[in-house]
Amino acid sequence: MSQPTTPTSPSSPQAEIIQLCSRHFTSIPLSLSRFKRQWFLTFPRTYGLPDPDSQRIVCALNSPDYSTSSEHARNHFWLNPSCRSQRYNPSDITTKHSAVSPIHLLLDSDYPVARLTGRIRSEPSNDPHDEGKQIACYEVEVITSEDGLLRQCYYCLSWEAAGKSNTRFCPGGNDIYWCSSCEASGWVLSTIRKLRLPDILTWSDGDEKPRDNLYSPTRLTSTG
């Protein structure tokens, strides 16, 4: 159970949420999100979805790396192509201009957000069909401010809206954030509300629709 530190409301407007617009994703804006050592591509808006908080994560970008310092992990990650269903292969001309290639979305954004460091290493593939074989991963440096990352409330799993400083969630310590409603309720009541039937009875689906969860990426609904 996470108990956040007591946040204070900012006295000045906070940074706006960064938006990646790339021809490789038909210029639909995307954002970056992070929890501890794992990075994600996320939707900064609901785009008219009937259940706007259920699927805001486009894909995970990496497997958490515990071999480096936490400071380094705050703006670096090893892009693992097997974290999503379609691989990125820079030597394959059929995927060089793929609309779903995370590396191209990051590097070709109209607003610069990341760059390659030039380092490459091998990691086990996350694709079960690969049976644990090693694949090439590329180190990425995020060059935008952390204040521009899209945030999710740890308790109610709601997301920030794009481009409005008064919708930014407050930090609660230990890399978690909470919305104004949960902040007003306090961490005890918010934690009680957070408990759902599927969390208590893992064999039960309950009546609630699953939601994407930065804090528990194994329960993502929008990644296969």
Short mmCIF file of C-alpha atoms in Angstrom, two decimals:
data_model
loop_
_atom_site.label_atom_id
_atom_site.label_comp_id
_atom_site.label_asym_id
_atom_site.label_seq_id
_atom_site.Cartn_x
_atom_site.Cartn_y
_atom_site.Cartn_z
CA MET A 1 0.00 0.00 0.00
CA SER A 2 1.43 3.35 -1.00
CA GLN A 3 1.13 6.33 1.31
CA PRO A 4 1.96 9.52 -0.58
CA THR A 5 3.65 12.50 0.90
CA THR A 6 1.43 15.51 1.40
CA PRO A 7 1.60 17.47 -1.86
CA THR A 8 1.21 21.19 -2.12
CA SER A 9 -0.66 22.90 -4.90
CA PRO A 10 1.70 24.65 -7.30
CA SER A 11 1.77 28.43 -7.05
CA SER A 12 2.55 28.82 -10.75
CA PRO A 13 1.19 27.08 -13.86
CA GLN A 14 2.76 23.71 -14.54
CA ALA A 15 4.25 22.57 -17.82
CA GLU A 16 1.87 21.39 -20.49
CA ILE A 17 1.76 17.73 -21.47
CA ILE A 18 4.11 17.01 -24.35
CA GLN A 19 2.56 15.74 -27.56
CA LEU A 20 4.31 13.67 -30.22
CA CYS A 21 2.97 14.22 -33.72
CA SER A 22 4.52 11.98 -36.35
CA ARG A 23 3.68 11.06 -39.92
CA HIS A 24 4.30 7.47 -38.82
CA PHE A 25 1.10 7.59 -36.76
CA THR A 26 -0.98 9.71 -39.16
CA SER A 27 -0.06 12.75 -37.02
CA ILE A 28 -2.38 11.67 -34.19
CA PRO A 29 -0.85 13.20 -31.04
CA LEU A 30 0.72 10.81 -28.54
CA SER A 31 2.42 11.37 -25.19
CA LEU A 32 5.06 9.73 -23.05
CA SER A 33 4.47 8.31 -19.58
CA ARG A 34 6.76 6.67 -17.06
CA PHE A 35 6.49 4.77 -13.80
CA LYS A 36 9.85 4.19 -12.15
CA ARG A 37 11.95 2.35 -14.76
CA GLN A 38 9.30 1.58 -17.37
CA TRP A 39 8.24 3.86 -20.21
CA PHE A 40 5.03 3.97 -22.25
CA LEU A 41 3.51 5.63 -25.29
CA THR A 42 0.11 7.01 -24.26
CA PHE A 43 -2.85 8.87 -25.72
CA PRO A 44 -3.03 12.43 -24.29
CA ARG A 45 -6.72 12.68 -25.18
CA THR A 46 -9.74 10.41 -25.11
CA TYR A 47 -10.50 10.88 -28.83
CA GLY A 48 -14.20 10.26 -28.23
CA LEU A 49 -13.79 6.82 -26.64
CA PRO A 50 -16.92 5.72 -24.73
CA ASP A 51 -14.80 4.64 -21.76
CA PRO A 52 -11.99 7.22 -21.90
CA ASP A 53 -9.87 5.86 -19.05
CA SER A 54 -9.95 2.21 -20.11
CA GLN A 55 -7.43 2.34 -22.94
CA ARG A 56 -4.97 5.23 -22.87
CA ILE A 57 -1.73 3.22 -23.12
CA VAL A 58 -0.62 2.60 -26.69
CA CYS A 59 2.27 0.31 -25.80
CA ALA A 60 5.07 -0.33 -23.34
CA LEU A 61 8.48 0.67 -24.70
CA ASN A 62 10.89 -1.27 -22.53
CA SER A 63 11.47 -3.87 -19.88
CA PRO A 64 12.50 -2.29 -16.55
CA ASP A 65 16.30 -2.14 -16.27
CA TYR A 66 17.64 -2.51 -12.73
CA SER A 67 21.30 -2.57 -13.76
CA THR A 68 21.55 1.22 -13.89
CA SER A 69 20.96 4.04 -11.42
CA SER A 70 17.48 5.42 -10.81
CA GLU A 71 18.67 8.84 -11.96
CA HIS A 72 19.82 7.44 -15.30
CA ALA A 73 16.53 5.56 -15.69
CA ARG A 74 14.57 8.80 -15.31
CA ASN A 75 15.50 9.83 -18.84
CA HIS A 76 16.97 6.72 -20.48
CA PHE A 77 15.55 3.35 -21.45
CA TRP A 78 16.38 0.39 -23.67
CA LEU A 79 13.74 0.17 -26.39
CA ASN A 80 12.72 -3.48 -26.58
CA PRO A 81 11.00 -4.17 -29.93
CA SER A 82 9.21 -7.24 -28.52
CA CYS A 83 7.21 -5.13 -26.05
CA ARG A 84 4.59 -4.75 -28.79
CA SER A 85 3.18 -7.07 -31.41
CA GLN A 86 4.91 -5.58 -34.46
CA ARG A 87 8.70 -5.63 -34.41
CA TYR A 88 11.03 -2.82 -35.34
CA ASN A 89 13.88 -3.95 -37.56
CA PRO A 90 16.00 -1.06 -38.89
CA SER A 91 17.50 -3.25 -41.62
CA ASP A 92 14.10 -4.39 -42.91
CA ILE A 93 12.81 -2.02 -45.60
CA THR A 94 9.26 -3.32 -45.10
CA THR A 95 9.14 -1.90 -41.55
CA LYS A 96 11.37 1.11 -42.05
CA HIS A 97 8.36 3.37 -42.53
CA SER A 98 5.92 1.38 -40.41
CA ALA A 99 3.08 3.42 -38.89
CA VAL A 100 3.39 1.47 -35.64
CA SER A 101 7.16 1.57 -35.12
CA PRO A 102 7.80 3.15 -31.68
CA ILE A 103 11.33 4.23 -32.55
CA HIS A 104 10.11 6.20 -35.56
CA LEU A 105 7.30 7.76 -33.54
CA LEU A 106 9.86 8.96 -31.00
CA LEU A 107 12.59 10.12 -33.37
CA ASP A 108 10.44 11.63 -36.13
CA SER A 109 8.06 13.61 -33.95
CA ASP A 110 7.44 17.21 -35.03
CA TYR A 111 8.31 18.10 -31.42
CA PRO A 112 11.69 16.53 -30.49
CA VAL A 113 11.26 14.24 -27.49
CA ALA A 114 14.01 11.62 -27.71
CA ARG A 115 17.21 10.57 -29.42
CA LEU A 116 19.32 7.43 -29.71
CA THR A 117 22.48 7.34 -27.61
CA GLY A 118 24.21 5.03 -30.09
CA ARG A 119 24.40 2.12 -27.65
CA ILE A 120 22.93 -1.29 -28.52
CA ARG A 121 22.60 -4.37 -26.35
CA SER A 122 20.77 -7.68 -26.44
CA GLU A 123 17.81 -8.60 -24.23
CA PRO A 124 15.54 -11.63 -24.08
CA SER A 125 12.49 -11.26 -26.28
CA ASN A 126 9.14 -10.79 -24.55
CA ASP A 127 7.39 -12.54 -27.42
CA PRO A 128 6.46 -16.07 -26.28
CA HIS A 129 6.92 -17.31 -29.85
CA ASP A 130 10.62 -16.41 -29.63
CA GLU A 131 11.16 -18.79 -26.71
CA GLY A 132 13.47 -16.36 -24.91
CA LYS A 133 15.90 -15.70 -27.74
CA GLN A 134 18.06 -12.56 -27.59
CA ILE A 135 17.12 -9.50 -29.67
CA ALA A 136 18.80 -6.14 -30.29
CA CYS A 137 17.63 -3.22 -28.13
CA TYR A 138 18.51 0.45 -28.62
CA GLU A 139 19.17 2.89 -25.78
CA VAL A 140 16.94 5.97 -25.98
CA GLU A 141 17.48 9.26 -24.17
CA VAL A 142 14.37 11.31 -23.43
CA ILE A 143 15.29 14.97 -23.95
CA THR A 144 12.06 16.62 -22.80
CA SER A 145 11.25 17.73 -19.27
CA GLU A 146 9.75 15.13 -16.95
CA ASP A 147 7.05 17.67 -16.11
CA GLY A 148 5.65 17.12 -19.61
CA LEU A 149 4.98 13.39 -19.15
CA LEU A 150 1.33 12.33 -19.07
CA ARG A 151 0.28 11.31 -15.56
CA GLN A 152 -2.24 8.83 -14.20
CA CYS A 153 -3.83 8.90 -10.76
CA TYR A 154 -2.52 6.00 -8.69
CA TYR A 155 -5.82 5.57 -6.86
CA CYS A 156 -8.73 6.04 -9.28
CA LEU A 157 -6.65 5.42 -12.46
CA SER A 158 -7.99 8.55 -14.16
CA TRP A 159 -5.72 10.37 -16.62
CA GLU A 160 -4.78 13.97 -17.18
CA ALA A 161 -6.25 15.90 -20.08
CA ALA A 162 -3.92 17.45 -22.63
CA GLY A 163 -2.80 21.05 -22.76
CA LYS A 164 -4.48 22.44 -19.62
CA SER A 165 -2.24 23.36 -16.72
CA ASN A 166 -5.09 23.22 -14.20
CA THR A 167 -5.62 19.51 -14.89
CA ARG A 168 -2.11 18.41 -13.91
CA PHE A 169 -2.00 15.82 -11.14
CA CYS A 170 0.10 16.42 -8.04
CA PRO A 171 3.08 14.19 -7.16
CA GLY A 172 2.51 11.95 -4.17
CA GLY A 173 6.06 10.67 -3.77
CA ASN A 174 7.68 7.43 -4.92
CA ASP A 175 6.81 8.21 -8.56
CA ILE A 176 3.04 8.17 -8.05
CA TYR A 177 0.51 10.93 -8.73
CA TRP A 178 -3.02 11.62 -7.62
CA CYS A 179 -5.89 13.67 -9.01
CA SER A 180 -7.52 16.55 -7.13
CA SER A 181 -10.49 14.38 -6.11
CA CYS A 182 -8.34 11.66 -4.53
CA GLU A 183 -6.06 14.28 -2.99
CA ALA A 184 -9.08 15.90 -1.33
CA SER A 185 -10.28 12.51 -0.03
CA GLY A 186 -6.89 11.63 1.44
CA TRP A 187 -4.78 8.54 0.87
CA VAL A 188 -6.67 6.28 3.32
CA LEU A 189 -10.10 6.72 1.72
CA SER A 190 -8.58 6.74 -1.76
CA THR A 191 -6.82 3.43 -1.05
CA ILE A 192 -10.09 1.87 0.12
CA ARG A 193 -11.81 3.06 -3.05
CA LYS A 194 -8.94 1.67 -5.11
CA LEU A 195 -9.62 -1.89 -3.96
CA ARG A 196 -11.82 -3.63 -6.51
CA LEU A 197 -13.26 -7.13 -6.49
CA PRO A 198 -10.75 -8.44 -9.09
CA ASP A 199 -7.92 -7.15 -6.87
CA ILE A 200 -9.21 -9.08 -3.86
CA LEU A 201 -10.58 -12.16 -5.62
CA THR A 202 -8.12 -12.69 -8.45
CA TRP A 203 -10.28 -15.38 -10.05
CA SER A 204 -13.22 -12.99 -10.38
CA ASP A 205 -13.63 -10.53 -13.24
CA GLY A 206 -16.16 -8.48 -11.28
CA ASP A 207 -18.53 -6.05 -12.95
CA GLU A 208 -16.01 -3.32 -13.71
CA LYS A 209 -14.29 -2.99 -17.04
CA PRO A 210 -10.49 -3.27 -16.79
CA ARG A 211 -8.46 -0.10 -17.12
CA ASP A 212 -4.96 0.51 -18.36
CA ASN A 213 -2.70 0.90 -15.36
CA LEU A 214 0.78 2.44 -15.47
CA TYR A 215 1.42 1.14 -11.97
CA SER A 216 0.58 -2.46 -12.87
CA PRO A 217 1.50 -2.86 -16.56
CA THR A 218 0.77 -6.60 -16.54
CA ARG A 219 -2.91 -5.63 -16.48
CA LEU A 220 -2.90 -3.40 -19.54
CA THR A 221 -6.02 -3.65 -21.67
CA SER A 222 -4.78 -2.00 -24.85
CA THR A 223 -1.66 -4.08 -25.45
CA GLY A 224 -1.73 -7.63 -26.61
#
